[in-house]
């Protein structure tokens, strides 16, 4: 199992593992920052984990040679029959897929959706690009006066990075090049690669909601199995194992996204204007929420990628000054654990809203009040999430019992059925 980034392991990967741990043994291939996580360390006591391989994420040259050598060695040693993988497009995924085809040609490959599938794909990647531009300008302040030149540098760097990681280095290591389904730097799709993945007899994609499955099909994926997110049946067990018994409390949990403030700055806003505007809108929203839910505690947590963002740290300081009882949760903590304990979950376009709606039994609110480009994406989730475009609507909102409409397919049953294994 290659479950992807640590924060998405807690979104999805851990629940697949928990659903399958009594029926299968696991070799986990994870980034090296997993070693620093105390919750992940607790999982290592579970007998079904045969081995954990911590792969490096730093080192432009050496990590390619590491992936090539180590993934080959692991596959030769364990000869897995099933591969659970979070993505097929990053170059570490490509190395793993390459060697599974060479060493374990009959392996059954499941790519599982480990986060929300973007329904506004161009806006999502425009936000990522804006974050890159903003970070570059912070490093080279002179570029503050030449934002278009900074954008050109980012685009050229992304092109060079793609050629280096997917063409040049694989030529040195395996004497072939990679053609991933998605260019993870630009968001461009490779239709031929997707068709190859989809038409292979032993490749499957596990997904949860009809609107997101529609997008996968639009991009060319055809071998999709719709299941219920494994968190639905295992979340309580997982959280009890990691933290002990817990109860839901009267808490309003604020979960902003990352990247969207960067797009405002790219569009000509100053950092101070963004801070004032976004903090002001959040203050209005929080005041309305406290009036609607009197007596509720108030917590907020930034996205892990925003931990060192001066714009978001300034916004959080303003919110703390306005609402002294606001508890700021460290960005590196597991958002899903705090969602499980809270009754009201509020964000903008955060994937945590998606997760909270799948969890069920929560009041989940998306605020499209900040003027973010692409800030209206959650309108496509109106069956699961309250989509709000102005503060007055928030004040008069009549909460409905919204829940995820999903099929009741357990992940273990799906895998056993497809593989024709006893269950």
Short mmCIF file of C-alpha atoms in Angstrom, two decimals:
data_model
loop_
_atom_site.label_atom_id
_atom_site.label_comp_id
_atom_site.label_asym_id
_atom_site.label_seq_id
_atom_site.Cartn_x
_atom_site.Cartn_y
_atom_site.Cartn_z
CA UNK A 1 0.00 0.00 0.00
CA UNK A 2 1.27 3.43 -1.00
CA UNK A 3 -1.16 5.78 0.79
CA UNK A 4 0.35 9.15 -0.14
CA UNK A 5 0.98 12.29 1.96
CA UNK A 6 0.60 12.05 5.73
CA UNK A 7 -2.38 14.42 6.01
CA UNK A 8 -4.27 12.38 3.39
CA UNK A 9 -3.38 9.15 5.16
CA UNK A 10 -5.60 10.38 7.99
CA UNK A 11 -8.27 11.42 5.48
CA UNK A 12 -8.56 8.05 3.78
CA UNK A 13 -5.57 5.68 3.80
CA UNK A 14 -5.78 4.67 7.45
CA UNK A 15 -9.42 3.60 6.99
CA UNK A 16 -8.60 1.34 4.05
CA UNK A 17 -5.83 -0.20 6.13
CA UNK A 18 -8.16 -0.69 9.11
CA UNK A 19 -10.86 -2.27 6.94
CA UNK A 20 -8.42 -4.81 5.51
CA UNK A 21 -5.93 -5.45 8.32
CA UNK A 22 -7.70 -8.57 9.63
CA UNK A 23 -7.72 -10.22 6.19
CA UNK A 24 -4.42 -9.13 4.65
CA UNK A 25 -0.81 -8.43 5.57
CA UNK A 26 0.62 -5.06 4.60
CA UNK A 27 3.82 -3.54 3.31
CA UNK A 28 3.43 0.24 3.62
CA UNK A 29 5.44 2.58 1.38
CA UNK A 30 5.24 6.07 2.87
CA UNK A 31 7.15 9.41 2.84
CA UNK A 32 9.82 9.71 5.51
CA UNK A 33 7.91 12.34 7.52
CA UNK A 34 5.62 9.51 8.72
CA UNK A 35 8.45 8.54 11.08
CA UNK A 36 7.92 11.72 13.07
CA UNK A 37 4.20 11.14 13.66
CA UNK A 38 3.22 9.68 17.04
CA UNK A 39 -0.20 8.47 15.85
CA UNK A 40 1.34 6.55 12.96
CA UNK A 41 3.81 5.01 15.41
CA UNK A 42 0.85 3.53 17.32
CA UNK A 43 -0.30 1.68 14.21
CA UNK A 44 3.03 -0.11 13.97
CA UNK A 45 2.01 -2.34 16.87
CA UNK A 46 -0.57 -4.03 14.60
CA UNK A 47 0.66 -7.47 13.53
CA UNK A 48 -0.59 -7.25 9.94
CA UNK A 49 2.05 -4.62 9.13
CA UNK A 50 4.94 -6.71 7.82
CA UNK A 51 7.17 -3.82 6.80
CA UNK A 52 7.18 -0.03 6.48
CA UNK A 53 9.41 1.55 3.87
CA UNK A 54 10.04 5.26 4.50
CA UNK A 55 11.06 6.78 1.20
CA UNK A 56 12.87 10.15 0.98
CA UNK A 57 11.13 13.18 -0.48
CA UNK A 58 14.30 15.31 -0.67
CA UNK A 59 17.28 14.93 -2.96
CA UNK A 60 16.57 15.63 -6.63
CA UNK A 61 18.95 13.01 -8.03
CA UNK A 62 19.41 10.37 -5.37
CA UNK A 63 15.77 9.73 -4.62
CA UNK A 64 15.23 8.47 -8.17
CA UNK A 65 17.92 5.85 -7.71
CA UNK A 66 16.45 5.01 -4.30
CA UNK A 67 12.93 4.49 -5.68
CA UNK A 68 14.22 2.37 -8.53
CA UNK A 69 16.36 0.12 -6.33
CA UNK A 70 14.20 -0.10 -3.21
CA UNK A 71 10.80 -0.65 -4.86
CA UNK A 72 12.29 -3.40 -7.00
CA UNK A 73 13.80 -5.06 -3.91
CA UNK A 74 10.55 -4.85 -1.92
CA UNK A 75 8.52 -6.41 -4.71
CA UNK A 76 11.02 -9.22 -5.16
CA UNK A 77 10.99 -9.94 -1.44
CA UNK A 78 7.24 -9.83 -0.72
CA UNK A 79 5.62 -10.56 -4.13
CA UNK A 80 2.35 -8.83 -3.23
CA UNK A 81 -0.86 -9.94 -4.92
CA UNK A 82 -2.63 -6.59 -4.46
CA UNK A 83 -1.51 -2.99 -4.73
CA UNK A 84 -3.45 -0.18 -3.05
CA UNK A 85 -2.12 3.13 -4.36
CA UNK A 86 -3.36 6.68 -3.80
CA UNK A 87 -2.31 8.04 -7.19
CA UNK A 88 -0.66 6.94 -10.42
CA UNK A 89 0.85 10.25 -11.53
CA UNK A 90 3.66 11.20 -9.15
CA UNK A 91 7.00 9.83 -10.21
CA UNK A 92 7.37 7.66 -7.11
CA UNK A 93 4.03 6.10 -8.13
CA UNK A 94 5.39 5.57 -11.62
CA UNK A 95 8.46 3.72 -10.32
CA UNK A 96 6.28 1.46 -8.19
CA UNK A 97 3.90 0.72 -11.08
CA UNK A 98 6.81 0.06 -13.43
CA UNK A 99 8.34 -2.58 -11.18
CA UNK A 100 5.03 -4.22 -10.27
CA UNK A 101 4.46 -4.81 -13.98
CA UNK A 102 7.94 -6.33 -14.34
CA UNK A 103 8.02 -8.45 -11.17
CA UNK A 104 4.34 -9.09 -10.31
CA UNK A 105 2.52 -8.92 -13.66
CA UNK A 106 -0.62 -10.53 -12.21
CA UNK A 107 -0.89 -8.06 -9.33
CA UNK A 108 -4.32 -6.47 -8.90
CA UNK A 109 -3.99 -2.71 -8.71
CA UNK A 110 -6.51 -0.51 -6.88
CA UNK A 111 -6.11 3.25 -7.08
CA UNK A 112 -8.26 4.67 -4.32
CA UNK A 113 -9.57 8.22 -4.13
CA UNK A 114 -7.86 9.61 -1.06
CA UNK A 115 -9.30 13.13 -1.13
CA UNK A 116 -11.93 15.20 -2.86
CA UNK A 117 -11.89 14.97 -6.65
CA UNK A 118 -11.74 18.55 -7.93
CA UNK A 119 -14.81 19.40 -9.99
CA UNK A 120 -13.29 22.74 -11.09
CA UNK A 121 -9.97 21.36 -12.23
CA UNK A 122 -8.49 24.51 -13.81
CA UNK A 123 -9.28 26.62 -10.76
CA UNK A 124 -7.67 24.05 -8.49
CA UNK A 125 -4.41 24.09 -10.42
CA UNK A 126 -4.55 27.87 -10.82
CA UNK A 127 -4.58 28.10 -7.00
CA UNK A 128 -1.56 25.78 -6.79
CA UNK A 129 0.30 27.86 -9.37
CA UNK A 130 -0.56 31.05 -7.50
CA UNK A 131 0.94 29.58 -4.32
CA UNK A 132 4.16 28.79 -6.22
CA UNK A 133 4.33 32.34 -7.55
CA UNK A 134 3.73 33.81 -4.10
CA UNK A 135 6.45 31.67 -2.53
CA UNK A 136 8.92 32.62 -5.27
CA UNK A 137 8.24 36.33 -4.74
CA UNK A 138 8.83 35.90 -1.00
CA UNK A 139 12.21 34.32 -1.72
CA UNK A 140 13.22 36.92 -4.34
CA UNK A 141 11.60 40.16 -3.21
CA UNK A 142 12.66 42.04 -6.35
CA UNK A 143 10.10 39.93 -8.25
CA UNK A 144 7.37 41.65 -6.23
CA UNK A 145 7.54 44.41 -8.87
CA UNK A 146 7.42 41.91 -11.76
CA UNK A 147 4.68 39.36 -10.98
CA UNK A 148 4.25 38.34 -14.61
CA UNK A 149 7.95 37.55 -14.83
CA UNK A 150 7.63 35.51 -11.62
CA UNK A 151 4.75 33.60 -13.21
CA UNK A 152 6.92 32.86 -16.28
CA UNK A 153 9.71 31.56 -14.04
CA UNK A 154 7.24 29.23 -12.28
CA UNK A 155 5.93 27.90 -15.60
CA UNK A 156 9.44 27.30 -16.93
CA UNK A 157 10.49 25.66 -13.69
CA UNK A 158 7.47 23.32 -13.80
CA UNK A 159 8.28 22.35 -17.38
CA UNK A 160 11.94 21.65 -16.52
CA UNK A 161 10.90 19.74 -13.39
CA UNK A 162 8.54 17.53 -15.39
CA UNK A 163 11.19 16.77 -18.03
CA UNK A 164 13.81 16.07 -15.36
CA UNK A 165 11.63 13.81 -13.16
CA UNK A 166 9.56 11.99 -15.78
CA UNK A 167 11.91 11.83 -18.77
CA UNK A 168 15.58 12.40 -18.00
CA UNK A 169 15.96 10.59 -14.65
CA UNK A 170 13.87 7.54 -15.65
CA UNK A 171 16.09 7.24 -18.75
CA UNK A 172 19.08 7.01 -16.41
CA UNK A 173 17.45 4.56 -13.98
CA UNK A 174 15.22 2.26 -16.07
CA UNK A 175 16.15 3.33 -19.62
CA UNK A 176 12.53 4.34 -20.27
CA UNK A 177 10.42 7.47 -19.74
CA UNK A 178 7.23 7.98 -17.76
CA UNK A 179 3.90 9.13 -19.21
CA UNK A 180 1.70 9.78 -16.16
CA UNK A 181 -2.09 10.12 -16.48
CA UNK A 182 -1.86 13.65 -15.06
CA UNK A 183 0.92 16.19 -15.07
CA UNK A 184 0.78 16.99 -11.33
CA UNK A 185 2.52 20.32 -11.91
CA UNK A 186 0.12 21.73 -14.51
CA UNK A 187 -3.02 19.59 -14.31
CA UNK A 188 -2.80 18.48 -17.95
CA UNK A 189 -4.20 15.00 -18.72
CA UNK A 190 -2.65 12.32 -20.88
CA UNK A 191 -5.64 10.56 -22.42
CA UNK A 192 -3.61 7.65 -23.79
CA UNK A 193 -2.11 6.90 -20.39
CA UNK A 194 -5.56 6.99 -18.76
CA UNK A 195 -6.97 4.64 -21.39
CA UNK A 196 -4.09 2.21 -20.83
CA UNK A 197 -4.75 2.22 -17.10
CA UNK A 198 -8.50 1.87 -17.49
CA UNK A 199 -8.45 -0.96 -20.01
CA UNK A 200 -5.99 -3.15 -18.11
CA UNK A 201 -7.79 -6.18 -16.72
CA UNK A 202 -6.33 -5.86 -13.23
CA UNK A 203 -6.62 -2.09 -12.68
CA UNK A 204 -9.49 -0.48 -10.73
CA UNK A 205 -10.36 2.92 -9.33
CA UNK A 206 -12.34 3.13 -6.06
CA UNK A 207 -14.48 6.28 -5.65
CA UNK A 208 -17.50 7.41 -3.62
CA UNK A 209 -19.79 10.11 -5.06
CA UNK A 210 -21.62 10.26 -8.39
CA UNK A 211 -20.57 13.83 -9.24
CA UNK A 212 -16.89 12.97 -8.73
CA UNK A 213 -17.21 9.67 -10.61
CA UNK A 214 -18.68 11.68 -13.49
CA UNK A 215 -15.49 13.78 -13.57
CA UNK A 216 -13.27 10.68 -13.58
CA UNK A 217 -15.26 9.35 -16.54
CA UNK A 218 -15.05 12.74 -18.28
CA UNK A 219 -11.25 12.53 -18.10
CA UNK A 220 -11.30 9.01 -19.51
CA UNK A 221 -11.32 6.63 -16.53
CA UNK A 222 -13.68 3.71 -17.10
CA UNK A 223 -12.78 0.99 -14.60
CA UNK A 224 -14.45 2.66 -11.61
CA UNK A 225 -16.03 0.89 -8.66
CA UNK A 226 -18.32 3.00 -6.51
CA UNK A 227 -18.01 2.16 -2.83
CA UNK A 228 -18.80 3.68 0.52
CA UNK A 229 -15.81 5.49 1.97
CA UNK A 230 -14.28 2.99 4.46
CA UNK A 231 -14.25 5.69 7.13
CA UNK A 232 -18.02 5.25 7.48
CA UNK A 233 -17.59 1.88 9.20
CA UNK A 234 -14.18 2.24 10.80
CA UNK A 235 -13.72 5.85 11.96
CA UNK A 236 -14.85 5.24 15.55
CA UNK A 237 -12.54 2.23 15.91
CA UNK A 238 -9.58 4.07 14.39
CA UNK A 239 -9.98 7.17 16.55
CA UNK A 240 -10.55 5.12 19.69
CA UNK A 241 -7.35 3.17 18.94
CA UNK A 242 -5.36 6.36 18.37
CA UNK A 243 -6.82 8.60 21.08
CA UNK A 244 -9.08 6.56 23.36
CA UNK A 245 -12.82 7.02 23.81
CA UNK A 246 -14.28 10.31 22.62
CA UNK A 247 -17.66 12.04 22.39
CA UNK A 248 -19.04 14.63 20.02
CA UNK A 249 -19.16 18.10 21.60
CA UNK A 250 -20.79 21.45 20.92
CA UNK A 251 -17.89 22.79 18.87
CA UNK A 252 -17.77 25.01 15.78
CA UNK A 253 -14.66 23.98 13.83
CA UNK A 254 -13.23 26.47 11.30
CA UNK A 255 -11.17 24.89 8.49
CA UNK A 256 -9.94 27.31 5.77
CA UNK A 257 -8.34 26.14 2.53
CA UNK A 258 -4.89 27.03 1.26
CA UNK A 259 -4.02 28.54 -2.10
CA UNK A 260 -7.02 30.81 -2.60
CA UNK A 261 -5.52 33.85 -0.87
CA UNK A 262 -2.54 33.43 -3.19
CA UNK A 263 -4.84 33.79 -6.18
CA UNK A 264 -6.15 37.09 -4.80
CA UNK A 265 -2.57 38.33 -4.46
CA UNK A 266 -1.77 37.14 -7.99
CA UNK A 267 -4.82 39.08 -9.20
CA UNK A 268 -3.37 42.32 -7.82
CA UNK A 269 -4.39 42.43 -4.16
CA UNK A 270 -1.76 43.43 -1.63
CA UNK A 271 -1.07 40.99 1.20
CA UNK A 272 -2.42 43.53 3.72
CA UNK A 273 -5.64 43.96 1.73
CA UNK A 274 -6.11 40.18 1.60
CA UNK A 275 -5.52 39.86 5.34
CA UNK A 276 -7.99 42.63 6.16
CA UNK A 277 -10.65 41.38 3.74
CA UNK A 278 -10.50 37.66 4.54
CA UNK A 279 -10.21 38.21 8.31
CA UNK A 280 -13.14 40.65 8.19
CA UNK A 281 -15.36 38.20 6.34
CA UNK A 282 -14.44 35.38 8.71
CA UNK A 283 -15.20 37.63 11.70
CA UNK A 284 -18.67 38.36 10.30
CA UNK A 285 -19.29 34.67 9.64
CA UNK A 286 -18.07 33.56 13.07
CA UNK A 287 -20.23 36.16 14.80
CA UNK A 288 -23.28 34.89 12.90
CA UNK A 289 -22.39 31.28 13.76
CA UNK A 290 -22.02 32.06 17.46
CA UNK A 291 -25.45 33.72 17.39
CA UNK A 292 -26.93 30.68 15.67
CA UNK A 293 -25.13 28.21 17.96
CA UNK A 294 -24.95 29.98 21.34
CA UNK A 295 -22.70 28.36 23.90
CA UNK A 296 -20.66 26.41 21.31
CA UNK A 297 -16.89 26.38 21.67
CA UNK A 298 -14.88 27.75 18.77
CA UNK A 299 -11.82 26.12 17.19
CA UNK A 300 -9.84 26.79 14.02
CA UNK A 301 -7.16 24.89 12.14
CA UNK A 302 -5.13 25.87 9.11
CA UNK A 303 -4.31 23.51 6.26
CA UNK A 304 -0.89 21.83 6.82
CA UNK A 305 0.50 23.68 3.79
CA UNK A 306 -0.37 27.04 5.40
CA UNK A 307 1.61 26.54 8.60
CA UNK A 308 4.33 29.05 7.55
CA UNK A 309 2.11 31.33 5.45
CA UNK A 310 2.41 34.86 6.91
CA UNK A 311 -0.92 35.87 5.33
CA UNK A 312 -2.85 33.09 7.05
CA UNK A 313 -0.99 33.48 10.32
CA UNK A 314 -1.92 37.17 10.31
CA UNK A 315 -5.56 36.29 9.57
CA UNK A 316 -5.57 33.84 12.49
CA UNK A 317 -4.10 36.48 14.80
CA UNK A 318 -6.88 38.88 13.86
CA UNK A 319 -9.52 36.22 14.53
CA UNK A 320 -7.93 35.43 17.89
CA UNK A 321 -7.96 39.13 18.84
CA UNK A 322 -11.63 39.41 17.87
CA UNK A 323 -12.66 36.14 19.56
CA UNK A 324 -10.35 35.55 22.56
CA UNK A 325 -11.94 32.16 23.30
CA UNK A 326 -11.00 30.85 19.85
CA UNK A 327 -8.69 27.82 20.15
CA UNK A 328 -6.07 27.62 17.38
CA UNK A 329 -5.23 23.98 16.60
CA UNK A 330 -1.67 23.35 15.32
CA UNK A 331 -1.78 22.73 11.53
CA UNK A 332 0.04 19.40 11.81
CA UNK A 333 -2.67 17.82 13.98
CA UNK A 334 -5.15 15.43 12.37
CA UNK A 335 -8.13 17.47 11.13
CA UNK A 336 -10.38 14.40 10.90
CA UNK A 337 -10.03 13.71 14.62
CA UNK A 338 -11.22 17.24 15.42
CA UNK A 339 -14.06 16.91 12.90
CA UNK A 340 -15.24 13.73 14.61
CA UNK A 341 -15.49 15.63 17.92
CA UNK A 342 -17.27 18.70 16.50
CA UNK A 343 -20.90 19.30 15.56
CA UNK A 344 -20.49 22.23 13.14
CA UNK A 345 -17.79 22.22 10.45
CA UNK A 346 -17.22 25.45 8.49
CA UNK A 347 -14.82 26.18 5.64
CA UNK A 348 -14.61 27.58 2.14
CA UNK A 349 -13.48 25.00 -0.45
CA UNK A 350 -11.61 22.76 1.97
CA UNK A 351 -11.57 19.01 1.34
CA UNK A 352 -12.24 18.61 5.04
CA UNK A 353 -15.83 19.68 4.31
CA UNK A 354 -16.08 16.78 1.86
CA UNK A 355 -14.74 14.40 4.52
CA UNK A 356 -17.10 15.76 7.20
CA UNK A 357 -20.09 15.28 4.89
CA UNK A 358 -19.05 11.68 4.21
CA UNK A 359 -18.63 11.09 7.94
CA UNK A 360 -22.28 12.09 8.44
CA UNK A 361 -24.25 13.56 11.33
CA UNK A 362 -22.51 16.97 11.08
CA UNK A 363 -23.66 20.44 10.08
CA UNK A 364 -21.24 21.17 7.24
CA UNK A 365 -21.09 24.70 5.79
CA UNK A 366 -19.15 26.06 2.81
CA UNK A 367 -18.72 29.86 2.79
CA UNK A 368 -18.35 31.41 -0.66
CA UNK A 369 -18.11 34.96 0.69
CA UNK A 370 -14.44 35.81 0.13
CA UNK A 371 -14.37 36.52 -3.59
CA UNK A 372 -12.00 33.64 -4.26
CA UNK A 373 -11.70 32.57 -7.91
CA UNK A 374 -13.10 29.04 -7.83
CA UNK A 375 -14.61 29.63 -4.40
CA UNK A 376 -18.01 28.37 -5.58
CA UNK A 377 -17.02 24.74 -6.13
CA UNK A 378 -18.98 23.43 -3.15
CA UNK A 379 -22.23 24.36 -4.85
CA UNK A 380 -21.85 21.00 -6.62
CA UNK A 381 -22.17 19.28 -3.22
CA UNK A 382 -25.48 20.83 -2.22
CA UNK A 383 -26.90 17.40 -1.32
CA UNK A 384 -24.25 17.03 1.38
CA UNK A 385 -23.05 20.54 2.27
CA UNK A 386 -24.77 23.86 3.06
CA UNK A 387 -23.43 26.26 0.42
CA UNK A 388 -23.59 29.91 1.62
CA UNK A 389 -22.90 33.03 -0.47
CA UNK A 390 -23.74 35.80 2.03
CA UNK A 391 -23.85 36.36 5.76
CA UNK A 392 -27.62 36.97 5.82
CA UNK A 393 -28.18 33.49 4.40
CA UNK A 394 -26.01 32.11 7.17
CA UNK A 395 -28.07 33.89 9.81
CA UNK A 396 -31.37 32.61 8.44
CA UNK A 397 -30.15 29.17 7.46
CA UNK A 398 -32.50 26.33 8.37
CA UNK A 399 -30.26 23.35 8.89
CA UNK A 400 -31.34 20.25 7.05
CA UNK A 401 -30.26 16.70 7.80
CA UNK A 402 -27.96 16.27 4.82
CA UNK A 403 -25.99 13.10 4.36
CA UNK A 404 -23.85 11.47 1.74
CA UNK A 405 -25.77 9.37 -0.78
CA UNK A 406 -23.47 6.46 -1.47
CA UNK A 407 -23.72 2.78 -2.13
CA UNK A 408 -23.23 0.42 0.78
CA UNK A 409 -20.21 -1.44 -0.60
CA UNK A 410 -17.59 -2.35 1.96
CA UNK A 411 -14.02 -2.09 0.66
CA UNK A 412 -13.19 -5.63 1.79
CA UNK A 413 -16.28 -7.03 0.06
CA UNK A 414 -15.41 -5.16 -3.15
CA UNK A 415 -11.83 -6.42 -3.24
CA UNK A 416 -12.88 -9.97 -2.37
CA UNK A 417 -15.59 -9.95 -5.02
CA UNK A 418 -13.36 -8.61 -7.77
CA UNK A 419 -10.58 -11.01 -6.87
CA UNK A 420 -13.00 -13.92 -6.43
CA UNK A 421 -11.59 -14.57 -2.99
CA UNK A 422 -13.50 -16.13 -0.07
CA UNK A 423 -14.83 -13.53 2.33
#
